[in-house]
Coordinates of C-alpha atoms in Angstrom, one line a residue:
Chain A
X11 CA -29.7 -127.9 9.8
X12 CA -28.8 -128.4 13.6
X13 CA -26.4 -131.1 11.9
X14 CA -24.9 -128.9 9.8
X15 CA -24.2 -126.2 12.3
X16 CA -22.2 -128.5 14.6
X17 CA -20.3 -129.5 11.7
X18 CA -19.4 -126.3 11.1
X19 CA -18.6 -125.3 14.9
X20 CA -15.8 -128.3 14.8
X21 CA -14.2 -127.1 12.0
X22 CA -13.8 -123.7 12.7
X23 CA -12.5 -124.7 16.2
X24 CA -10.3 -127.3 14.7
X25 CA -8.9 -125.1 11.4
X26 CA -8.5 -122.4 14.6
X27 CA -5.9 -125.2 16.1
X28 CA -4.1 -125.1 12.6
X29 CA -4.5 -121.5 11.5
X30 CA -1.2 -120.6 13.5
X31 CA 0.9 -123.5 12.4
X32 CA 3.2 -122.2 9.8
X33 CA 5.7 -119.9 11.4
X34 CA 6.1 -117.2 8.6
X35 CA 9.1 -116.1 6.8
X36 CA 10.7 -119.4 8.2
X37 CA 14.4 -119.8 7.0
X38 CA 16.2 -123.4 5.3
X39 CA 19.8 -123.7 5.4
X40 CA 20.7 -124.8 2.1
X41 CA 23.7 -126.8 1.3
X42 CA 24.9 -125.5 -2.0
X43 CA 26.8 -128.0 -4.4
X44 CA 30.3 -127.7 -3.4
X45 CA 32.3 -126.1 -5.6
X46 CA 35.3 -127.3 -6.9
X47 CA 38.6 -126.5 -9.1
X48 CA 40.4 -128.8 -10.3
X49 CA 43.9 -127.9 -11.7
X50 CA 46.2 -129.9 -14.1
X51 CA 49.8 -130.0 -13.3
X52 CA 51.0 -130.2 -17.2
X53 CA 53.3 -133.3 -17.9
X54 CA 57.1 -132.2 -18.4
X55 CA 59.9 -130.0 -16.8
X56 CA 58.1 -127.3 -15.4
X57 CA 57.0 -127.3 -11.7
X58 CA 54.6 -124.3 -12.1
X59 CA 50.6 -124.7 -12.9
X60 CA 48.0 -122.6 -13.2
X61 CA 44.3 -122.5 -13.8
X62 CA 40.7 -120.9 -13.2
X63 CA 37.1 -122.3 -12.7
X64 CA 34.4 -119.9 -13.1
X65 CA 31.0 -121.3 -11.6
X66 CA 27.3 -119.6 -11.4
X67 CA 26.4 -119.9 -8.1
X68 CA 23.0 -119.8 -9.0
X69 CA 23.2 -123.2 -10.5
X70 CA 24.0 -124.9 -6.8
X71 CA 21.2 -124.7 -4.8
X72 CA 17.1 -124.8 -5.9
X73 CA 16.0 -121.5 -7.3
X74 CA 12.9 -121.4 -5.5
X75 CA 14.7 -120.2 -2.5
X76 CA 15.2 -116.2 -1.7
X77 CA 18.8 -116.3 -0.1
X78 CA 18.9 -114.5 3.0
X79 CA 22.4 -114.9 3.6
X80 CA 25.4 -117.5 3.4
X81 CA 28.5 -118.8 5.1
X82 CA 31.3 -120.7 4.4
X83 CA 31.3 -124.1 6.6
X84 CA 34.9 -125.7 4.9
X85 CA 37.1 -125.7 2.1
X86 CA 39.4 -128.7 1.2
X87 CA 42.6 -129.0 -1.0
X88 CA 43.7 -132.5 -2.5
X89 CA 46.3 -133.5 -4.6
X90 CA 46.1 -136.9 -7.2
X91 CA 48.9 -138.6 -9.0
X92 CA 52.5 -139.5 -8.4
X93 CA 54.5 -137.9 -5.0
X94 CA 55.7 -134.5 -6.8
X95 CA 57.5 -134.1 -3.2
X96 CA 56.3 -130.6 -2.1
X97 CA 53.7 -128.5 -3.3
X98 CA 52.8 -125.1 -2.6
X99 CA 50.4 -122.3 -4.3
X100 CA 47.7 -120.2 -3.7
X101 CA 44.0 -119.7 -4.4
X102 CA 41.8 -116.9 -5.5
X103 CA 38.7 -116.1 -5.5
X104 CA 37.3 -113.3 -7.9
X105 CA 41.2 -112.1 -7.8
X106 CA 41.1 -111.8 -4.5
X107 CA 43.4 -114.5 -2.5
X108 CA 41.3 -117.0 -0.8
X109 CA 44.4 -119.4 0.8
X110 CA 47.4 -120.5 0.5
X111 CA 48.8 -123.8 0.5
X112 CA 52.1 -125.8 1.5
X113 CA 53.4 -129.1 2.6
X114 CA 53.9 -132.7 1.1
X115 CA 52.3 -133.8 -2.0
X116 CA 51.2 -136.9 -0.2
X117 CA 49.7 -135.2 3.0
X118 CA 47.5 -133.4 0.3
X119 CA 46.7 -137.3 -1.1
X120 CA 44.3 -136.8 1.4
X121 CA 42.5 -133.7 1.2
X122 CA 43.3 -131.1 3.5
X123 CA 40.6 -129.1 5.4
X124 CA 40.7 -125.6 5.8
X125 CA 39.0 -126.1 9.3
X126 CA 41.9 -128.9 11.0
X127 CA 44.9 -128.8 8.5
X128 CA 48.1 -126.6 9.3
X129 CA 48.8 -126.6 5.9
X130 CA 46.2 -124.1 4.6
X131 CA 46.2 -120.5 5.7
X132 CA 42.9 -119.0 5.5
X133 CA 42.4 -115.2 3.7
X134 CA 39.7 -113.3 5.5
X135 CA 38.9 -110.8 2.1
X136 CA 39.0 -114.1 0.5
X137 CA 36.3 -116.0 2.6
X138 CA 34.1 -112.8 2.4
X139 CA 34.3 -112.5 -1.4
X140 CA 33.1 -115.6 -1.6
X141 CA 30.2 -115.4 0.6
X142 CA 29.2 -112.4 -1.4
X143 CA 29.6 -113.6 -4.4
X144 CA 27.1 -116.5 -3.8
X145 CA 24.6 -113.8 -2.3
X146 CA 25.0 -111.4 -5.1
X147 CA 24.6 -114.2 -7.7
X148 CA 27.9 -112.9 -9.2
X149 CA 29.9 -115.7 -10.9
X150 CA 32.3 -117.3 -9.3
X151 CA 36.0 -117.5 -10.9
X152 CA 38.4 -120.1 -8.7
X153 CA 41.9 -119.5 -10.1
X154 CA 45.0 -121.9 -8.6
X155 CA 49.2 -121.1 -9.2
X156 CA 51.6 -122.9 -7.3
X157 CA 54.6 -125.1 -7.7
X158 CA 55.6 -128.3 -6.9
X159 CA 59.4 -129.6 -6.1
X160 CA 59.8 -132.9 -8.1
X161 CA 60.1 -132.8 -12.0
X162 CA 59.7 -134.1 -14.3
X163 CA 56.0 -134.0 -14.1
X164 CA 54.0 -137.2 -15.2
X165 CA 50.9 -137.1 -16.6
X166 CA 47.5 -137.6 -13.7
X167 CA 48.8 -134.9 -11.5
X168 CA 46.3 -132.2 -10.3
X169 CA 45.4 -130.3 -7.6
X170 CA 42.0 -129.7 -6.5
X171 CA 40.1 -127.0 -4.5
X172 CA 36.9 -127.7 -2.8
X173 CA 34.7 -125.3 -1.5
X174 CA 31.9 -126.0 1.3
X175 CA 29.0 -123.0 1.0
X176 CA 25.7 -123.2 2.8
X177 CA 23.4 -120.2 2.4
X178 CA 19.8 -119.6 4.2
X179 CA 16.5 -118.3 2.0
X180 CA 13.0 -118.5 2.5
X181 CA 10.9 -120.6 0.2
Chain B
X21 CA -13.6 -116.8 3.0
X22 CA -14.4 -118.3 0.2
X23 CA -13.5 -121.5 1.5
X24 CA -15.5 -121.3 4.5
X25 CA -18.4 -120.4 2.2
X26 CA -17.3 -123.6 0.0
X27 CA -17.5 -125.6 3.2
X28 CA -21.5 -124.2 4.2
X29 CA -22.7 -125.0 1.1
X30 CA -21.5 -128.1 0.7
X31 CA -21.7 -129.2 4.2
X32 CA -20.9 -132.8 3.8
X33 CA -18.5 -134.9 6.7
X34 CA -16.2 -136.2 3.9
X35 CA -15.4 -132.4 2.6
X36 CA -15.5 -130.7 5.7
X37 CA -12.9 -133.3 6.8
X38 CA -10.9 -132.7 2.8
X39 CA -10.6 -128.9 3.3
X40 CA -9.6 -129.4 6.9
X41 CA -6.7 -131.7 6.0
X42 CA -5.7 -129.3 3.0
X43 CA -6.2 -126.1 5.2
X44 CA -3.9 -127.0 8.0
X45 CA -1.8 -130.0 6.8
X46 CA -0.5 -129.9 3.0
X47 CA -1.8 -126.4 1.2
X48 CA 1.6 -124.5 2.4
X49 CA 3.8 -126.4 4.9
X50 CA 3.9 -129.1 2.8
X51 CA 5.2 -128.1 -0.5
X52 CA 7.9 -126.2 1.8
X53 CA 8.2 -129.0 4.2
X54 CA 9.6 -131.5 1.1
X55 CA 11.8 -128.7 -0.5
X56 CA 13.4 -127.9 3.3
X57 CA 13.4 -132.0 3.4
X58 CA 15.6 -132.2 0.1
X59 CA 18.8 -130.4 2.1
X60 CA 19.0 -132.9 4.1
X61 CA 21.1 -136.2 3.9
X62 CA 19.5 -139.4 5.3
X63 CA 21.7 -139.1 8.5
X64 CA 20.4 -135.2 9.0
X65 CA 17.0 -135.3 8.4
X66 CA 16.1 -137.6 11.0
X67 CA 16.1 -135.2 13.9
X68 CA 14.6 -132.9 12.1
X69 CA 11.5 -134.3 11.0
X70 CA 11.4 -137.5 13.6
X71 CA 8.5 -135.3 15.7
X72 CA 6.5 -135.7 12.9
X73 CA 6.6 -139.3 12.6
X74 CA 6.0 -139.6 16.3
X75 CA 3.0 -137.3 16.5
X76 CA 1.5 -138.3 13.0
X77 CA 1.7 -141.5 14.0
X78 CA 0.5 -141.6 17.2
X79 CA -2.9 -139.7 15.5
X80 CA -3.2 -141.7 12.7
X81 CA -3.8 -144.5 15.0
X82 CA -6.9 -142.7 17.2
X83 CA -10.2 -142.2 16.9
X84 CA -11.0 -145.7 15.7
X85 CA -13.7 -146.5 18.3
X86 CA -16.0 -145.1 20.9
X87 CA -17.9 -148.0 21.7
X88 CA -17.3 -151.7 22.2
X89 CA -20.7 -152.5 22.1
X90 CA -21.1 -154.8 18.8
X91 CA -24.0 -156.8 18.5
X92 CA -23.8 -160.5 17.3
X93 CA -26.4 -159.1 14.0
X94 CA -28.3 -156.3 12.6
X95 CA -27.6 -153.4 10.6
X96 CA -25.2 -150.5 11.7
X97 CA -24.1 -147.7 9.6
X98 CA -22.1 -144.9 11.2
X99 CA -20.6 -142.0 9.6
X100 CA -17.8 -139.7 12.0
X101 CA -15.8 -136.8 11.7
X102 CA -13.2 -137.7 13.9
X103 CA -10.3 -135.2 15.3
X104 CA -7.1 -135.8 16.5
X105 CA -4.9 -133.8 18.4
X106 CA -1.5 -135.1 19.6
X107 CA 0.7 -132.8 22.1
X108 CA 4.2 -131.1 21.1
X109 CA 6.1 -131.3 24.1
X110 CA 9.2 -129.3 24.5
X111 CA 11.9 -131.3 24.0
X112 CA 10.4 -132.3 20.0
X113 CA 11.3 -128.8 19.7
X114 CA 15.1 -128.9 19.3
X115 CA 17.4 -132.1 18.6
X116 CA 21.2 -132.5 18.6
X117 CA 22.3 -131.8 14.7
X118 CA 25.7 -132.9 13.2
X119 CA 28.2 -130.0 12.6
X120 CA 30.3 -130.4 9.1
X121 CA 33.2 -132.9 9.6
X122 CA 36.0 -131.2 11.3
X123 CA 33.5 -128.4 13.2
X124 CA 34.4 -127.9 16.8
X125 CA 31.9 -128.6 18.3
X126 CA 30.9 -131.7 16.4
X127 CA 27.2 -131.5 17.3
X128 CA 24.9 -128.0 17.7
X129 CA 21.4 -127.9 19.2
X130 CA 18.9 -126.2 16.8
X131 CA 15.2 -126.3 15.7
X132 CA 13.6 -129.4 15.0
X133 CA 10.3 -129.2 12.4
X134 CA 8.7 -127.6 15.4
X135 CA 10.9 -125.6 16.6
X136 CA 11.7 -121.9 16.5
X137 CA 15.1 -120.2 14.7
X138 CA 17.8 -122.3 13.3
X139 CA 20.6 -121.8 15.8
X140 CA 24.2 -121.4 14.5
X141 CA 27.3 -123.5 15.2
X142 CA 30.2 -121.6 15.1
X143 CA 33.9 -123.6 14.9
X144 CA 36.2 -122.7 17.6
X145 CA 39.4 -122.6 15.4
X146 CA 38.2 -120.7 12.2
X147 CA 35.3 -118.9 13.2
X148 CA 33.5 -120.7 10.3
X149 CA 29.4 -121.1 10.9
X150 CA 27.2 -123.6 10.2
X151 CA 23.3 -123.1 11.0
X152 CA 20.2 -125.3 10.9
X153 CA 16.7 -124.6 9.5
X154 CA 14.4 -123.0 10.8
X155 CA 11.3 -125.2 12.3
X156 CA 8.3 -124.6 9.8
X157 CA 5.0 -125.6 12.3
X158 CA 4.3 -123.5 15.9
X159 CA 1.9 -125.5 17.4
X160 CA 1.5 -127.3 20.9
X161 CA -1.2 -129.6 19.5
X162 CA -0.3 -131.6 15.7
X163 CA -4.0 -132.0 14.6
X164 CA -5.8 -134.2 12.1
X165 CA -9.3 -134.8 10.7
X166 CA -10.3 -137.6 8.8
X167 CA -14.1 -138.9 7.8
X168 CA -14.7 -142.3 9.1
X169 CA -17.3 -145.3 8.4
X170 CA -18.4 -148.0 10.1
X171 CA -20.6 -151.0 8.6
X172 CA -21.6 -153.9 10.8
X173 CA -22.6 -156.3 12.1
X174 CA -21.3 -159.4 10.8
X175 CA -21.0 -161.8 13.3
X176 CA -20.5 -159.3 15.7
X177 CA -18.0 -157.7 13.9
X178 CA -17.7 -154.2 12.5
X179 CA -15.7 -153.1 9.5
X180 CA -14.7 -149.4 9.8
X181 CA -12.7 -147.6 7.0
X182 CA -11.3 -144.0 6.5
X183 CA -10.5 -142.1 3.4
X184 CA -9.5 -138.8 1.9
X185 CA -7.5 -138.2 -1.1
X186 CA -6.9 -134.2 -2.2
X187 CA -5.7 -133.5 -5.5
X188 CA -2.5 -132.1 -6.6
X189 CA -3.0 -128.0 -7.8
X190 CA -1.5 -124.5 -8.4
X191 CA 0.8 -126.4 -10.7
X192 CA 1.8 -128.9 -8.5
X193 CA 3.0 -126.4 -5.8
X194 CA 0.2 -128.5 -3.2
X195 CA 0.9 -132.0 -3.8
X196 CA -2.1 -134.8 -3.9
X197 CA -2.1 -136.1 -0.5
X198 CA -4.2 -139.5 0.4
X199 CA -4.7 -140.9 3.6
X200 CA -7.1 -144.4 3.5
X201 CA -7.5 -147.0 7.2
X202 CA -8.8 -150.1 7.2
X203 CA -10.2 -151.9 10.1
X204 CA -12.4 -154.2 12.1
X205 CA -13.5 -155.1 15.5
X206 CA -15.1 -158.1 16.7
X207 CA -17.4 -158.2 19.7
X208 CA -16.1 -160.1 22.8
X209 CA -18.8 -159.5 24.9
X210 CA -20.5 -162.7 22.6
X211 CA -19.1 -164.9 24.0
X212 CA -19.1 -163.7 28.1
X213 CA -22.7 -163.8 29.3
X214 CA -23.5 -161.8 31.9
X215 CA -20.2 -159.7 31.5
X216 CA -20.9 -156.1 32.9
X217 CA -19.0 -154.5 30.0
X218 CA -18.9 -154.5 26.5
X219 CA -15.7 -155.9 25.1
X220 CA -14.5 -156.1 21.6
X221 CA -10.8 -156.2 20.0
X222 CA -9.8 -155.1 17.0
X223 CA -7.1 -154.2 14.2
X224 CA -6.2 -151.2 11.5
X225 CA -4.0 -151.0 9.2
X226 CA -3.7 -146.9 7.9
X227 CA -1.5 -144.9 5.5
X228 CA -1.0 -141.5 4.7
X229 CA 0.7 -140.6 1.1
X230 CA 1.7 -136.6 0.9
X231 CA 3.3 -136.0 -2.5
X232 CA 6.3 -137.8 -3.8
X233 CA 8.2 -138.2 -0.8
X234 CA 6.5 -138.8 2.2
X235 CA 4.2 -142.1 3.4
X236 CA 3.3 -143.1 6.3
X237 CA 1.7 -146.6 7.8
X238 CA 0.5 -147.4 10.5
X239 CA -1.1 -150.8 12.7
X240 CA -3.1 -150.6 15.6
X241 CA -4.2 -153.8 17.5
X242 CA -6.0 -153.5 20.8
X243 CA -8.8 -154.3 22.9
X244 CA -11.6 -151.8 24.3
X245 CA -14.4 -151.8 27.0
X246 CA -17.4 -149.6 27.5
X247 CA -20.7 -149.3 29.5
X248 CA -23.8 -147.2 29.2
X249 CA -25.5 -145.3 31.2
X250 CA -28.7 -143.8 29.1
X251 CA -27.3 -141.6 27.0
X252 CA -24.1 -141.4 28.4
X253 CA -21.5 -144.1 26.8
X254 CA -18.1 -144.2 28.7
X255 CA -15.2 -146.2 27.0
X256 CA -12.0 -147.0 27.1
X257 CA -8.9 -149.7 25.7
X258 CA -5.1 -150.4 25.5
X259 CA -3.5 -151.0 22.1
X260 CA 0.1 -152.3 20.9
X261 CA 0.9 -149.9 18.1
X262 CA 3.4 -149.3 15.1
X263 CA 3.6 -146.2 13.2
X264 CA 6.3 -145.6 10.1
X265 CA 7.1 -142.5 8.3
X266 CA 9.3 -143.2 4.9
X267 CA 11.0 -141.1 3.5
X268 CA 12.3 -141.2 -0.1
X269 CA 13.7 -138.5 -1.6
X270 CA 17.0 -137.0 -3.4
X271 CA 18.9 -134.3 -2.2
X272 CA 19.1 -131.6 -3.7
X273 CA 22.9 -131.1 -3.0
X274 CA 23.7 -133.3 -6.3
X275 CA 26.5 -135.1 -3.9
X276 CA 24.0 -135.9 -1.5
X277 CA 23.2 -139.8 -1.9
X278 CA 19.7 -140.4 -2.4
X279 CA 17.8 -140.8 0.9
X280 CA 15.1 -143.7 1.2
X281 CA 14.8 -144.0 4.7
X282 CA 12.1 -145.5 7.8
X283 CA 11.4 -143.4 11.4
X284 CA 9.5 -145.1 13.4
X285 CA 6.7 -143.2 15.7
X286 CA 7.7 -143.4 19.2
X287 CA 4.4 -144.8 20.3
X288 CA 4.2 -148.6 20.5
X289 CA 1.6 -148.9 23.4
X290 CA -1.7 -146.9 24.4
X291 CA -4.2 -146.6 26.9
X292 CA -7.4 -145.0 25.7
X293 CA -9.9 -143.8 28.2
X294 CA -13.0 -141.5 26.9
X295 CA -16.5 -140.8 27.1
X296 CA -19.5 -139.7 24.4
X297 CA -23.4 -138.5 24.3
X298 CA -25.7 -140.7 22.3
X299 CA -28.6 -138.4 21.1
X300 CA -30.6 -140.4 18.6
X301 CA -28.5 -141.3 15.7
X302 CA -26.6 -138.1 16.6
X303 CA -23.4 -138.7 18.4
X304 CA -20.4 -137.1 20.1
X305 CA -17.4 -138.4 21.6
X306 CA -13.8 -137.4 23.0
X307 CA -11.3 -139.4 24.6
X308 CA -7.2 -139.3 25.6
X309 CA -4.8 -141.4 24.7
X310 CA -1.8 -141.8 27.0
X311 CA 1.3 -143.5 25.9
X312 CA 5.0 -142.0 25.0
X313 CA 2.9 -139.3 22.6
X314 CA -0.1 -138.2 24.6
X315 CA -2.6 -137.2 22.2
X316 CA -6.5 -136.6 22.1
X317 CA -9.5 -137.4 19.7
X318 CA -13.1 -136.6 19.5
X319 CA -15.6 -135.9 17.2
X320 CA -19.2 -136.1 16.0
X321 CA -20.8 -138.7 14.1
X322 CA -24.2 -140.1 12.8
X323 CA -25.4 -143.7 13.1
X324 CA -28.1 -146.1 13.3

C-alpha cells in the first residue's frame, strides 16, 4: 500500500510538470493551395482574351482548422507560348480589380511577382476582397482581360495568375 | 478525475507510466502537433520542431542505470518507473524562419514548437504579411515516463528493456504511440580486483513511434561508476550518444513535395552524475545529465 502511494505521489508531481504544456487556443499558419487562373489566348487574329476561374476556398486548406484570419503573402503572373510581343490586362477578383499587368511577353516567360516585379500594379480593394473572401468561405471567381500586341495568335498561348494565401485557425 | 481514479485502482508501474505518456505527451498536442507539422515543407519544419528532437532525444537516452554494481551471477529482477525531464532553454523558443521568396526581409524570427505567438513578417515594399505558427507546448522542462526492466545476471551482465505502446482512439484523433529500448550492461568491476568502484559499460538502442509521422531512435553507449555507502548508492557515467527524429509526412499544401526527413538531437556526449536510497527491494534514484541538453531523471523502482 506504502508502494502504491509513492507511485501515485510521482505521478501526480510528474502529470503536474505536463498539465500546463499545451498553450490553449494556439494558432497554425496555414498555407492554402495557391490558387491559380489560367487563361487561353484563342488562336487567330484577335489580340484580346478573356476568362474567369471560380475556386472554393474551402477546398485549399484542411477543414479541421477554424480560420482566425488570412493574408496575402504573393501573387505571380506568367505567360507560356510563342513571344506575342507585349501584353497587358487586368485581374479581378469577385469583380473587383485585383492588378493590372504590362510589359513583354517574354519578361512574363518567367513569372512575375507581385512583391519585386514593376510590371504588376497591386489594387488595395482587390487584395482585401480576397482575403475576405477566403475568411468568409465565399467562392472565389478569378476573371483575366487583356491584350497582347503580336497577331496572329498561335495555339499554346496563355496567361496565368497565381495567387499566394496563408490564413491562421486553431485546430 | 476519472483517470486518476483509473490509475488507483489499477496501480500498476507499467499503467501509471501508459497514462502518464498519454496524459502529457500524445492525448492533445499530438494530434495537433502532426496537423500543424503538415504546413510545413521539409526546409520549414526543421526549426520548428528541431527542439523536440533535441530534448526528446536527449530523454529517451536517460534513466538507463543507477548502479554499476553487476555481479558476475545470481538472480536480479528490477522493475522502475523512471522520469525524465530535459530543460527548454530560451533560445529553443524562437528560430530564424524563411519569409516567401521575394519578402523583404528574407528571414523573420517567430515561435519555435515551444514558443509563444507566431510573429509576423511584414514585406517592406508591399506591405504583404507573412506569419509563423504559434508554439503548441509552454513548458521549461519536456518530461517523459517510461516503465523499465532489468534481468540479470548473466555473466555479469544485465539486460534492461523499456516498453509502452498506447492505442490509437476517439476515431483516430490520439494516434497509437509506442516507445520500446533495449539494452545491456556488462560488469567491469569483474575483471579489476580490488577496484574501489563498481564499473560496468553498456549499450541501448530506443525508439519512439507517435502516429503516422513521427519516430524517433536513439543509441546510447557509455560507461558508469558507483559506490555504496549503506543504503546510500551514489553513481555516476559519460556516454557518446545519437538521437534521430524522422519525419515523414505530406504537406497538406498539395504543391508541397512530400517531406521524409532526419533531425538529429543535439546531444552527442553526456556526463551523468546521481545518487539513490536502497530500502529493501524498494528503491529511489535521481541523477543530472549535463551535455548540450541538460536534462534530469529519477524515479522509483523495485528489485531483488
Amino acid at each position: 500500500m506504502k508502494t502504491k502511494i509513492v507511485l501515485l505521489s510521482v505521478l501526480i508531481g510528474l502529470t503536474t510538470v505536463g498539465s500546463d504544456c499545451i498553450n490553449q487556443g494556439f494558432e497554425v499558419a496555414i498555407n492554402l493551395d495557391q490558387i491559380n487562373g489560367t487563361y487561353v489566348i484563342n488562336p487567330g487574329p484577335n489580340p484580346s482574351y478573356s476568362g474567369s476561374v471560380t475556386v472554393d476556398p474551402t477546398t485549399l486548406y484542411d477543414q479541421n482548422y477554424n480560420l482566425t484570419g488570412a493574408s496575402i503573402y504573393g501573387i505571380d503572373v506568367s505567360t507560356a507560348g510563342a513571344n506575342l510581343g507585349n501584353c497587358s490586362g487586368t485581374v479581378r477578383v469577385n469583380g473587383i480589380l485585383l492588378l493590372t499587368y504590362n510589359g513583354a511577353w517574354t519578361a512574363f516567360n518567367t513569372p512575375q511577382s507581385i512583391l519585386t516585379s514593376p510590371l504588376i500594379t497591386r489594387n488595395q480593394a482587390g487584395i482585401t476582397e480576397l482575403i475576405n473572401a477566403v475568411l468568409q468561405g465565399r467562392m472565389i471567381t478569378l476573371s483575366s482581360s487583356g491584350t497582347v500586341t503580336t497577331t496572329p495568335v498561335p495555339s499554346g498561348c496563355s496567361v496565368t495568375v497565381s495567387a499566394y494565401v496563408q490564413a491562421y485557425g486553431t485546430p | 478525475m476519472k483517470r486518476l481514479q483509473q490509475i488507483i485502482r489499477f496501480g500498476s508501474p507499467m499503467y501509471l507510466a501508459a497514462t502518464f505518456l498519454l496524459a502529457i505527451g500524445s492525448a492533445r498536442s499530438q494530434s495537433d502537433l502532426e496537423r500543424t507539422l503538415m504546413q510545413y515543407s521539409a526546409n520549414d519544419v526543421k526549426g520548428y520542431i528541431q527542439p523536440i528532437a533535441d530534448l526528446f532525444g536527449a530523454n529517451m537516452n536517460a534513466g538507463y542505470y543507477h548502479s554499476a554494481a553487476i555481479p558476475v551471477a545470481g538472480f536480479h529482477l528490477g522493475i522502475d518507473i523512471v522520469g525524465m525531464g530535459a530543460l527548454v532553454s530560451d533560445d529553443q523558443k524562437t528560430y530564424a524562419a524563411n519569409a516567401p521568396v521575394g519578402f523583404n526581409p528574407a528571414t523573420f524570427q517567430t515561435a519555435t514548437v515551444f514558443g509563444g505567438k507566431g510573429t509576423v513578417a511584414t514585406d517592406a515594399s508591399t506591405g504583404f504579411t507573412y506569419r509563423g505558427s504559434d508554439g503548441i507546448i509552454n513548458a521549461s522542462i519536456f518530461p517523459l515516463a517510461v516503465p523499465q526492466v532489468s534481468i540479470g545476471y548473466f555473466y555479469g551482465t544485465v539486460v534492461t528493456a523499456r516498453f509502452i505502446t498506447t492505442p490509437s482512439f476517439s476515431n483516430d484523433k490520439f494516434p497509437k504511440t509506442t516507445l520500446w529500448a533495449l539494452g545491456a550492461r556488462h560488469g567491469i568491476s569483474q575483471y579489476l580486483p580490488g577496484a574501489p568502484l563498481d564499473i560496468a559499460a553498456g549499450v541501448f538502442y530506443s525508439s519512439f513511434t507517435v502516429g503516422d509521422i513521427i519516430d524517433f531512435t536513439g543509441l546510447s553507449i557509455g560507461a558508469q561508476a558507483s559506490k555504496s555507502f549503506a543504503v546510500l548508492n551514489l553513481y555516476g557515467g559519460v556516454a557518446w550518444e545519437k538521437s534521430t527524429m524522422n519525419l515523414k509526412y505530406t504537406p497538406s499544401n498539395s504543391a508541397t513535395p512530400a517531406v521524409n526527413i532526419d533531425l538529429d538531437g543535439d546531444n552527442a556526449f553526456r556526463i551523468t552524475v546521481g545518487a539513490g536510497l536502497a530500502l529493501g527491494f524498494f528503491n529511489i534514484f535521481a541523477d543530472a545529465n549535463i551535455g548540450s541538453i541538460t536534462n534530469f531523471s529519477g524515479g522509483i523502482g523495485l528489485g531483488f
